[in-house]
PDB file of C-alpha atoms in Angstrom:
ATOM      1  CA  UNK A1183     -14.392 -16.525 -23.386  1.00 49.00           C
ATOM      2  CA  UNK A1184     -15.072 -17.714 -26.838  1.00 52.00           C
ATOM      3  CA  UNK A1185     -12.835 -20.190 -29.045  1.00 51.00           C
ATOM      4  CA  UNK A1186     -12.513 -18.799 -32.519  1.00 61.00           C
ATOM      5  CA  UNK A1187     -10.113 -18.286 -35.443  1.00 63.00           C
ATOM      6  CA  UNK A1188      -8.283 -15.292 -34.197  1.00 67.00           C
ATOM      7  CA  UNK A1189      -8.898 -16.489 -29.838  1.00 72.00           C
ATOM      8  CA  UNK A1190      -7.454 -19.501 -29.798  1.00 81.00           C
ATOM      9  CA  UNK A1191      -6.835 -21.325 -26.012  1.00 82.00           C
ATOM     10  CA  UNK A1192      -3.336 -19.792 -26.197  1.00 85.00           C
ATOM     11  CA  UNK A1193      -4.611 -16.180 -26.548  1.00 86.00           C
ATOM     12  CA  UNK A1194      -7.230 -16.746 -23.602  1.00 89.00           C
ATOM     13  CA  UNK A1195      -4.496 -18.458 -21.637  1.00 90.00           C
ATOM     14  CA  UNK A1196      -2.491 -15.731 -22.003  1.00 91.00           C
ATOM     15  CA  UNK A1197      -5.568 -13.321 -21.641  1.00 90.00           C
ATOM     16  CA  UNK A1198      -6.314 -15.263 -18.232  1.00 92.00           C
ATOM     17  CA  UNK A1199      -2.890 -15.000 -16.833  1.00 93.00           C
ATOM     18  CA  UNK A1200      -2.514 -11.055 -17.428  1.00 92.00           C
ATOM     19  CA  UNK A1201      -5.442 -10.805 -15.379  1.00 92.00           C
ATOM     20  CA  UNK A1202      -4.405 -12.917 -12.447  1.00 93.00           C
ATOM     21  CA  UNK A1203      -1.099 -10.969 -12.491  1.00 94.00           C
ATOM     22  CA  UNK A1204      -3.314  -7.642 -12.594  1.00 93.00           C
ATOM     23  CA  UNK A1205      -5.144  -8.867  -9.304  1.00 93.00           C
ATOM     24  CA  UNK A1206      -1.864 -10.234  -7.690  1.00 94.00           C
ATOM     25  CA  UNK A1207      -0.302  -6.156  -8.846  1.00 94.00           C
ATOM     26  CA  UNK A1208      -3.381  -5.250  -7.050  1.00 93.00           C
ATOM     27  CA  UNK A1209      -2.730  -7.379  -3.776  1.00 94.00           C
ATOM     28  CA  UNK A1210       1.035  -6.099  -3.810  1.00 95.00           C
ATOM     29  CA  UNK A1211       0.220  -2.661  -3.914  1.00 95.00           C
ATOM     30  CA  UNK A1212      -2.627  -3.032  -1.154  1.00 95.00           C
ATOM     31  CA  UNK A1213       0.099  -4.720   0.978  1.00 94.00           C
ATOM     32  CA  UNK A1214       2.454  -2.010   0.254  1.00 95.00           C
ATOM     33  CA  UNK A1215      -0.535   0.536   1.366  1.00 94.00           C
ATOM     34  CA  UNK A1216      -0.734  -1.024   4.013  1.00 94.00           C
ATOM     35  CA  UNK A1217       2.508  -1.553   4.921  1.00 92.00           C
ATOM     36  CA  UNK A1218       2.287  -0.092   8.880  1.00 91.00           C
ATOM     37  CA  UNK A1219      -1.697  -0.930   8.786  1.00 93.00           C
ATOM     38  CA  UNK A1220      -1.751  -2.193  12.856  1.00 92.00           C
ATOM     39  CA  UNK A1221      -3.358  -6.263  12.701  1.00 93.00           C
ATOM     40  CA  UNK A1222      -3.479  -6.167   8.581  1.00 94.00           C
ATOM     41  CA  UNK A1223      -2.020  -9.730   7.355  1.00 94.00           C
ATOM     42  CA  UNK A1224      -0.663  -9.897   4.003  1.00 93.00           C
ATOM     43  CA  UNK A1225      -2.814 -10.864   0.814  1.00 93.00           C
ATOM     44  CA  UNK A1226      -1.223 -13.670  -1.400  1.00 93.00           C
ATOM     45  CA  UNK A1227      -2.746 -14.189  -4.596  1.00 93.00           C
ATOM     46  CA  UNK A1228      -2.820 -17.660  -6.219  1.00 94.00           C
ATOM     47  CA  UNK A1229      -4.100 -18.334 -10.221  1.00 93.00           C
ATOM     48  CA  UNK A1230      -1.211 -20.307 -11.687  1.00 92.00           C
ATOM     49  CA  UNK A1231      -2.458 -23.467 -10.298  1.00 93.00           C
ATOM     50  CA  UNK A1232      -6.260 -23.235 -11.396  1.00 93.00           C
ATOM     51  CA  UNK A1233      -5.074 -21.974 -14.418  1.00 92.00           C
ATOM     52  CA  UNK A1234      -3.275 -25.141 -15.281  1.00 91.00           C
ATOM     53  CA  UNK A1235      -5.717 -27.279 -13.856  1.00 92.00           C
ATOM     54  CA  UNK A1236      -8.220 -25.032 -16.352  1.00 91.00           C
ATOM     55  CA  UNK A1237      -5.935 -25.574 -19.338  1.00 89.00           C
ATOM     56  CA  UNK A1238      -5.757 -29.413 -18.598  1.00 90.00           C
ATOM     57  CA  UNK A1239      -9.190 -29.756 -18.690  1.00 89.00           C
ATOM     58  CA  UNK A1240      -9.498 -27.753 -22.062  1.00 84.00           C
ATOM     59  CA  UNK A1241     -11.329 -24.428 -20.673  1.00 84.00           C
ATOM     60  CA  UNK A1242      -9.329 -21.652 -19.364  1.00 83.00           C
ATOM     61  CA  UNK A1243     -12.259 -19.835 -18.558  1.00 83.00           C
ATOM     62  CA  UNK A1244     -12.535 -21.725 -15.575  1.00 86.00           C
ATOM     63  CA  UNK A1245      -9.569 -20.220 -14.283  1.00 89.00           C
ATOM     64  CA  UNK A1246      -9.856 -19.005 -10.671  1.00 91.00           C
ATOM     65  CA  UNK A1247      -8.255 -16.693  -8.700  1.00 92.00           C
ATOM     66  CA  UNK A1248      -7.811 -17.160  -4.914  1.00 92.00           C
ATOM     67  CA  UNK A1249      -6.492 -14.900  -2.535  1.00 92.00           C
ATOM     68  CA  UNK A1250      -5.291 -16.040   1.140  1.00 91.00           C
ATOM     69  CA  UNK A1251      -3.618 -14.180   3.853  1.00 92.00           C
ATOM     70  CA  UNK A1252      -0.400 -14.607   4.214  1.00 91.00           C
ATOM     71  CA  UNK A1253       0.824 -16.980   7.163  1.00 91.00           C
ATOM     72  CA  UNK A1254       4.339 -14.973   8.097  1.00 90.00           C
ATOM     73  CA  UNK A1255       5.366 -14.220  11.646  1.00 91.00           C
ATOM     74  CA  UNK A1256       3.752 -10.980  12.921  1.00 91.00           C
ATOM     75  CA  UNK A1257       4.869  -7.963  14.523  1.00 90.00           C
ATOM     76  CA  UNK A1258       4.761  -5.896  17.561  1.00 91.00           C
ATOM     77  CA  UNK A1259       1.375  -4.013  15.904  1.00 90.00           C
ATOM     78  CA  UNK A1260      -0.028  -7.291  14.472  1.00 92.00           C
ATOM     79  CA  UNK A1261       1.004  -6.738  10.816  1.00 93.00           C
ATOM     80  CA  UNK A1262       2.863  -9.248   8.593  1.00 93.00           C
ATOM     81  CA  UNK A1263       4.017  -7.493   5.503  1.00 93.00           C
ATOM     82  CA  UNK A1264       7.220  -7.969   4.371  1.00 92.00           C
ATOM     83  CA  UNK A1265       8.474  -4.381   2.557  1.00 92.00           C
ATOM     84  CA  UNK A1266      11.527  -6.322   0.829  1.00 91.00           C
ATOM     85  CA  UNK A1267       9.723  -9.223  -0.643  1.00 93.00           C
ATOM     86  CA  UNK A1268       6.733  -7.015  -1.863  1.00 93.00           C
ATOM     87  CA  UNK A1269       9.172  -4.672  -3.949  1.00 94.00           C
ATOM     88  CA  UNK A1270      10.464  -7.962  -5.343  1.00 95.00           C
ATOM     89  CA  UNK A1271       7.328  -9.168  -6.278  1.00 94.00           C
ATOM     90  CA  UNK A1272       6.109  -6.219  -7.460  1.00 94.00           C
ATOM     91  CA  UNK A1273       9.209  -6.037  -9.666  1.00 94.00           C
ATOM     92  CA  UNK A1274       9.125  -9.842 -10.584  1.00 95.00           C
ATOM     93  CA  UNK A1275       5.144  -9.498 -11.457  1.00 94.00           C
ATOM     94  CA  UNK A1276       5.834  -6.631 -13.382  1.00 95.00           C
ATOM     95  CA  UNK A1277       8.079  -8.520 -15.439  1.00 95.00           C
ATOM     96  CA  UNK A1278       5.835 -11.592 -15.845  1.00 95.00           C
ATOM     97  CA  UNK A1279       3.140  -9.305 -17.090  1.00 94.00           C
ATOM     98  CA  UNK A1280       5.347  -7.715 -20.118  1.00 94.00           C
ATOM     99  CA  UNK A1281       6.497 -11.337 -20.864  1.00 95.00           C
ATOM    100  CA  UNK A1282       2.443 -12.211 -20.934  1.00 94.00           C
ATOM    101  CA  UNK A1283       1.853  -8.956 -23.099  1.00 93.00           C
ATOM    102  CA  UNK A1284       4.845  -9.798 -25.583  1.00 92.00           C
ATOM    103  CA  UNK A1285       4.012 -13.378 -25.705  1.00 92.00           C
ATOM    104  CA  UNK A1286      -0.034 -12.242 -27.046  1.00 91.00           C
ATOM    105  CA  UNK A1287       1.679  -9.326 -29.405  1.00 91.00           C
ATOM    106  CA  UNK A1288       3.395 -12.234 -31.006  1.00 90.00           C
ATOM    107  CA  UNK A1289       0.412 -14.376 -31.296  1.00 89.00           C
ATOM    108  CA  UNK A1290      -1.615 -11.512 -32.780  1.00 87.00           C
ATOM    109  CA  UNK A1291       1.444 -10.890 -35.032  1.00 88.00           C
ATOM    110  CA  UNK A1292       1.036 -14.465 -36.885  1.00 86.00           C
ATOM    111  CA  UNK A1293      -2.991 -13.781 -37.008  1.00 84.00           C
ATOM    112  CA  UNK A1294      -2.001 -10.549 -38.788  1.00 85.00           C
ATOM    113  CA  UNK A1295       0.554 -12.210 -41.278  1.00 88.00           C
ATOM    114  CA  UNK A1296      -1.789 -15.250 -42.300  1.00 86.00           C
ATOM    115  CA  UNK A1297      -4.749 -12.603 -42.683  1.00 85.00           C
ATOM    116  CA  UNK A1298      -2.314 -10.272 -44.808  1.00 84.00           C
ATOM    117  CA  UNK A1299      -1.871  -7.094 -42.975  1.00 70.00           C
ATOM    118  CA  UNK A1300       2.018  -6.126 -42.300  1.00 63.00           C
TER     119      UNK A1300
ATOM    120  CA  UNK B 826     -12.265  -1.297  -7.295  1.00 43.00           C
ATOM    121  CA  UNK B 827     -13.839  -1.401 -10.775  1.00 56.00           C
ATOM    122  CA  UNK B 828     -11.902   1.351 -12.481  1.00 77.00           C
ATOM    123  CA  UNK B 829      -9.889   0.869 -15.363  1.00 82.00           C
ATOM    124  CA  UNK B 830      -6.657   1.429 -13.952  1.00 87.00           C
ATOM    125  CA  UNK B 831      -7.480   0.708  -9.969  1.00 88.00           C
ATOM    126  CA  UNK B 832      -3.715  -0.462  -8.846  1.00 91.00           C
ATOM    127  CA  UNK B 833      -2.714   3.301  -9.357  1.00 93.00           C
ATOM    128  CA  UNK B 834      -5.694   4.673  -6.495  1.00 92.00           C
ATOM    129  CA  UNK B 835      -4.526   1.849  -4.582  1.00 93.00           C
ATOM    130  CA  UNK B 836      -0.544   3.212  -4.567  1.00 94.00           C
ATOM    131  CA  UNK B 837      -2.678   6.337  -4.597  1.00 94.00           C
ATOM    132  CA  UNK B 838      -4.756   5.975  -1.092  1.00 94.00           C
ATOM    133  CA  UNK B 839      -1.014   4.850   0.551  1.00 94.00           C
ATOM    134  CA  UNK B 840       0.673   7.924  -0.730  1.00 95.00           C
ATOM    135  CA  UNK B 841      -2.382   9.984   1.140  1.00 94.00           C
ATOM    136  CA  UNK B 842      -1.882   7.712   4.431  1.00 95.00           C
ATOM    137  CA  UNK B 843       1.670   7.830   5.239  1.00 95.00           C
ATOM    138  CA  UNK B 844       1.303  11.614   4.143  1.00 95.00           C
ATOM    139  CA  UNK B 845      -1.471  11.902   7.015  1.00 95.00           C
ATOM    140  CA  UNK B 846       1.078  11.038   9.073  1.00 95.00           C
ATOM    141  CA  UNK B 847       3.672  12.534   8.360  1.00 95.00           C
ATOM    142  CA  UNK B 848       1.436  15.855   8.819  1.00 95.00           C
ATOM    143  CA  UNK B 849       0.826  14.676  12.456  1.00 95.00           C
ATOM    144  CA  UNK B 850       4.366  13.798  13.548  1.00 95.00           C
ATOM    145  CA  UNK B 851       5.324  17.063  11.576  1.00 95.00           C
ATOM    146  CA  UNK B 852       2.632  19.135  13.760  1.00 94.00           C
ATOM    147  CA  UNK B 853       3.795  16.793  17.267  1.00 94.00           C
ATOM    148  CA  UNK B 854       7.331  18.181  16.491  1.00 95.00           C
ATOM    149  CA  UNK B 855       6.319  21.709  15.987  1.00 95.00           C
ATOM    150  CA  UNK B 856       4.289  21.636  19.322  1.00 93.00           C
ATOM    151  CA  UNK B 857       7.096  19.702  21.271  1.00 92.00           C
ATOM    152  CA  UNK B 858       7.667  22.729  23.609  1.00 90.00           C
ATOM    153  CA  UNK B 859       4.845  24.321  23.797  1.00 91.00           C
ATOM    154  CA  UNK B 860       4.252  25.480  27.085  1.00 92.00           C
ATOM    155  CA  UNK B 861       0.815  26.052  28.921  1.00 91.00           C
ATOM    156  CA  UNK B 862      -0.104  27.309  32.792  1.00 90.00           C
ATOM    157  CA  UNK B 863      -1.665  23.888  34.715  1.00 89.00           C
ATOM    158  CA  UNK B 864      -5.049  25.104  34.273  1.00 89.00           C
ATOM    159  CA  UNK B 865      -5.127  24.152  31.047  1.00 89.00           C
ATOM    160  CA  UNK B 866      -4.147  20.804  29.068  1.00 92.00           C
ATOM    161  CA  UNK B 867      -1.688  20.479  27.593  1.00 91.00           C
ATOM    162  CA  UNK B 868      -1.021  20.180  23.433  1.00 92.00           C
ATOM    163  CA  UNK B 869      -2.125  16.786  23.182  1.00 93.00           C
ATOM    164  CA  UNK B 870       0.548  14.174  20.635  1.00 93.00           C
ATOM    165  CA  UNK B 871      -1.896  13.391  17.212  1.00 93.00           C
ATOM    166  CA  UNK B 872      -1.982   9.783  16.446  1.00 94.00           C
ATOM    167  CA  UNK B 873      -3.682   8.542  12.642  1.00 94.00           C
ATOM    168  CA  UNK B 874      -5.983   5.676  12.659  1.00 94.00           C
ATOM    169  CA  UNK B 875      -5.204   3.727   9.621  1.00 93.00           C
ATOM    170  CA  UNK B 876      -7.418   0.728   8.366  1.00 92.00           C
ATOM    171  CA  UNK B 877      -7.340  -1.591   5.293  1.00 92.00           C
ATOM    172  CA  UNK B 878      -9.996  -1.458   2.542  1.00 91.00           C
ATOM    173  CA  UNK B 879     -11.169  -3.900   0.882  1.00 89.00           C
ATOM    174  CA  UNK B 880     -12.963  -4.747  -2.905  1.00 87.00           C
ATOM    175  CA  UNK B 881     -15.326  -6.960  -3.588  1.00 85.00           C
ATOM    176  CA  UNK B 882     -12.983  -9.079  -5.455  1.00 86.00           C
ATOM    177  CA  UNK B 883     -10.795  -9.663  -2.166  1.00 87.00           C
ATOM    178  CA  UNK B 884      -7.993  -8.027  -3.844  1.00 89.00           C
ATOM    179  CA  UNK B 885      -7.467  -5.221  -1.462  1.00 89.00           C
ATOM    180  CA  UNK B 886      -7.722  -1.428  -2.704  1.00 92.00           C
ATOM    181  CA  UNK B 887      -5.472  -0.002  -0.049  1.00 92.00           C
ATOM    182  CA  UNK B 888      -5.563   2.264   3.232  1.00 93.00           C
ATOM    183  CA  UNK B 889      -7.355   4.639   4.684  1.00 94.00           C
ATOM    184  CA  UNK B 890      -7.354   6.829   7.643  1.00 94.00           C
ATOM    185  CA  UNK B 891     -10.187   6.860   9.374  1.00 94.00           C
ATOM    186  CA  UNK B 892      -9.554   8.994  12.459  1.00 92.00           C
ATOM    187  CA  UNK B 893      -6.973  10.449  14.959  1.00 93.00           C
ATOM    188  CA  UNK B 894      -6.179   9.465  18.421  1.00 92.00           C
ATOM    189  CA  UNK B 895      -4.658  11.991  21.110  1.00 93.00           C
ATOM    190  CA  UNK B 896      -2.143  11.740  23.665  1.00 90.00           C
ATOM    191  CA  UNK B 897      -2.433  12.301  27.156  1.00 89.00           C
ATOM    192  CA  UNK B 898      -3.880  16.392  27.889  1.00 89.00           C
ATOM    193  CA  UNK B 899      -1.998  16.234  31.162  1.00 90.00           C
ATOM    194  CA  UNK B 900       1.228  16.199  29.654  1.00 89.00           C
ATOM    195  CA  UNK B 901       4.237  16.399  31.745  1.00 90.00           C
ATOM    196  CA  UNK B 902       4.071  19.486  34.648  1.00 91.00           C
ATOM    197  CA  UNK B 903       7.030  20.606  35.226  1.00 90.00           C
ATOM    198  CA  UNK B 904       8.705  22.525  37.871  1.00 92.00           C
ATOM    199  CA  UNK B 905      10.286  26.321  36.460  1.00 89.00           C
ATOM    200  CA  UNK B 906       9.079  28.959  39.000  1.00 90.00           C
ATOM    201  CA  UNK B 907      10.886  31.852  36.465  1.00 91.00           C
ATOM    202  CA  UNK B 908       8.284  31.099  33.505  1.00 90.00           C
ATOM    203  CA  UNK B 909       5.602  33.636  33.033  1.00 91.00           C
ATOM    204  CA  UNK B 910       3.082  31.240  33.180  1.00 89.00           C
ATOM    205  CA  UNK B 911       3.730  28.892  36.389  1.00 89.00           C
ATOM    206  CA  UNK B 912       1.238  28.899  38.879  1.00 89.00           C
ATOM    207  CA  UNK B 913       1.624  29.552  42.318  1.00 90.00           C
ATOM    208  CA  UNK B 914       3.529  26.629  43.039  1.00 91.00           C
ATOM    209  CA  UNK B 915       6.085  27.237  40.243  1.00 91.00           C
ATOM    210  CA  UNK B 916       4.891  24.714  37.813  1.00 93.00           C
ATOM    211  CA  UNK B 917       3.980  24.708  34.155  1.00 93.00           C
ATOM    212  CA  UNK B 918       2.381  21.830  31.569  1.00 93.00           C
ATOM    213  CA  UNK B 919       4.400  20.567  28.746  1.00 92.00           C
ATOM    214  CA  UNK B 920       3.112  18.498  26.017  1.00 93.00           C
ATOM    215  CA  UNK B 921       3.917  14.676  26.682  1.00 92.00           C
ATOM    216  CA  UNK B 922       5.803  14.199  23.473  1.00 92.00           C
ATOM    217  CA  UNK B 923       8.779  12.101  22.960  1.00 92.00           C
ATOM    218  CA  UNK B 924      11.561  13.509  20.393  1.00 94.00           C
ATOM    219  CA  UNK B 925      12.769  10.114  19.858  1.00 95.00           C
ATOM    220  CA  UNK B 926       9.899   8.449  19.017  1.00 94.00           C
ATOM    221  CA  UNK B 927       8.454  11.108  16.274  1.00 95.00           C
ATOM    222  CA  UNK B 928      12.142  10.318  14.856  1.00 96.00           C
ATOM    223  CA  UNK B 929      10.937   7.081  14.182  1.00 95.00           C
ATOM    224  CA  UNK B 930       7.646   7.518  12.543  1.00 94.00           C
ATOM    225  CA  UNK B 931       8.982  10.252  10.745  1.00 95.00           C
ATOM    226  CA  UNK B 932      11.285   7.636   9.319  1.00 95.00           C
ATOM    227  CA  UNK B 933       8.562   4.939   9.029  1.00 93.00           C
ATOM    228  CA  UNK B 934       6.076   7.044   6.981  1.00 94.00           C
ATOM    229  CA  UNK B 935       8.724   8.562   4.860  1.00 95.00           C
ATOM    230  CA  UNK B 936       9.805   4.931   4.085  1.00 94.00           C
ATOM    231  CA  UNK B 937       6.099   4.022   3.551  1.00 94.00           C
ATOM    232  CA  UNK B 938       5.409   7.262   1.478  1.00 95.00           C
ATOM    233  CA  UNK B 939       8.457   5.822  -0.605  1.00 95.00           C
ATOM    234  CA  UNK B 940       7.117   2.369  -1.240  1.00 94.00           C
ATOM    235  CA  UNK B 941       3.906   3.425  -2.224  1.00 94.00           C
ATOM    236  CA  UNK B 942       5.231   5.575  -4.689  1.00 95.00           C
ATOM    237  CA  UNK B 943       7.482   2.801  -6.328  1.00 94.00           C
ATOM    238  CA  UNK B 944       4.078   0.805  -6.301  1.00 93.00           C
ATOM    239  CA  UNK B 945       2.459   3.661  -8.223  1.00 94.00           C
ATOM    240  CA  UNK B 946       5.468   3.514 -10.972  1.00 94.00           C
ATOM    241  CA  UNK B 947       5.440  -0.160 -11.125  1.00 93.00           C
ATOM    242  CA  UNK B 948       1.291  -0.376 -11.565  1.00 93.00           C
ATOM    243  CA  UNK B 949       1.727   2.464 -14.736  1.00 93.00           C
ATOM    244  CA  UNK B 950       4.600   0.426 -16.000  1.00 92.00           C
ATOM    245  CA  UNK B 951       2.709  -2.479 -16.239  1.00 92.00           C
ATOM    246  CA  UNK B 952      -0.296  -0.342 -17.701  1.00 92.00           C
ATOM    247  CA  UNK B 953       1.716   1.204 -20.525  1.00 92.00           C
ATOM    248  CA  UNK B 954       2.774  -2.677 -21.310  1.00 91.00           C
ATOM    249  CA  UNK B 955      -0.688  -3.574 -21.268  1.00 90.00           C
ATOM    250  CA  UNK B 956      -1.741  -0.841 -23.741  1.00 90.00           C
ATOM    251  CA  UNK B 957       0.672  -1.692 -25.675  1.00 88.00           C
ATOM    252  CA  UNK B 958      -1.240  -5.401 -26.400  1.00 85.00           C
ATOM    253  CA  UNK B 959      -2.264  -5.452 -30.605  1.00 76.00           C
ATOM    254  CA  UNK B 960       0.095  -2.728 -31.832  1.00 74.00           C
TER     255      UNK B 960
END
């Protein structure tokens, strides 16, 4: 990801995050899929915290995103996922991403009033 | 999964799984009574063999049936010497289907069928956000 005028580290933060909450959408919907899968364990997706640690060292790009299985009691057919918390998650992600996608419209919104188009 | 908008095939691919099934329970309910002489099996209960994909990312990109099991072709034989087709002894084959239990999958993969497509909603809403990014 290049540093410029217009993509500052706050637009490839922001850039970094919508993707880790497109791959966590992903993992939710895969879980939801899978829902009665017999033996499938539950993906969790984690970028928040390499995403910090990337932003404290100066270079989102070095953002990661992990994914682990989730570690919740099984049941009778081996599967783990949890139908209530993945709608809330889903919902909850869902949100997180418009916030993301408002916060970089606003951002491109002060790049277009210093450069002089309304 | 690569393509531009891959959450939607994901919600997509559950959506054709839990409507696999509900075909089978659908088709174990309309063959509940069937009846057949003891010469010959029995209808046999369908069962869908569901597995998780995977992308190369680790992600997930949903389900995917990847064959049917049956249920036991010797079914229950029953004893009703006044139906057309018991043998000599007075005994026919019935399918070895439980009412009870198609109930409950019936239930489950409506219920599943459900949350896939509030998945598939969800994904497009964030999409449409997403598109909306620079305007």
């Amino acid at each position: 990801m290049t540093i410029s005028g217009i993509s500052d580290s706050v637009t490839a933060a922001l850039h970094l995050a919508i993707n880790g909450l497109d791959a966590r959408q992903q993992a939710i919907s895969t879980n939801i899929a899978n829902l009665e899968t017999p033996n499938y364990l539950a993906k969790e997706i984690d970028f928040e915290s390499s995403l910090r640690a990337a932003l404290d060292d100066g270079d989102p790009s070095q953002m990661e995103i992990s994914v682990s299985e989730s570690l919740a009691a099984t049941r009778l057919n081996g599967n783990n996922v949890n139908i209530d918390f993945e709608l809330l998650a889903s919902s909850e992600n869902v949100m997180r991403q418009k916030l993301a996608v408002q916060a970089l419209s606003a951002k491109y919104q002060l790049i277009r009033t210093a450069i002089g188009t309304p | 999964m690569s393509a531009v908008f891959g959450i939607l095939d994901v919600a997509k691919s559950g959506m054709g799984v839990y409507k696999t099934w509900l075909n089978a329970v659908a088709d174990n309910i309309a063959n509940i009574d069937n009846v057949t002489d003891t010469a010959s099996p029995a209808f046999q209960e369908r069962f869908v063999q569901v597995t998780a994909v995977d992308d190369q990312r680790g992600f997930g990109a949903g389900a995917a049936v990847v064959g049917a099991d049956f249920g036991d072709p010797n079914g229950r034989v029953n004893y009703d010497p006044n139906h057309p087709l018991a043998d000599e002894n007075g005994f026919v084959r019935r399918p070895d289907i439980d009412l009870s239990d198609q109930m409950v999958y019936l239930q489950l993969a409506q219920r599943g069928y459900q949350a896939n497509v509030q998945a598939f909603d969800r994904a497009r809403d964030a999409y449409e956000s997403i598109l909306s990014i620079g305007r």
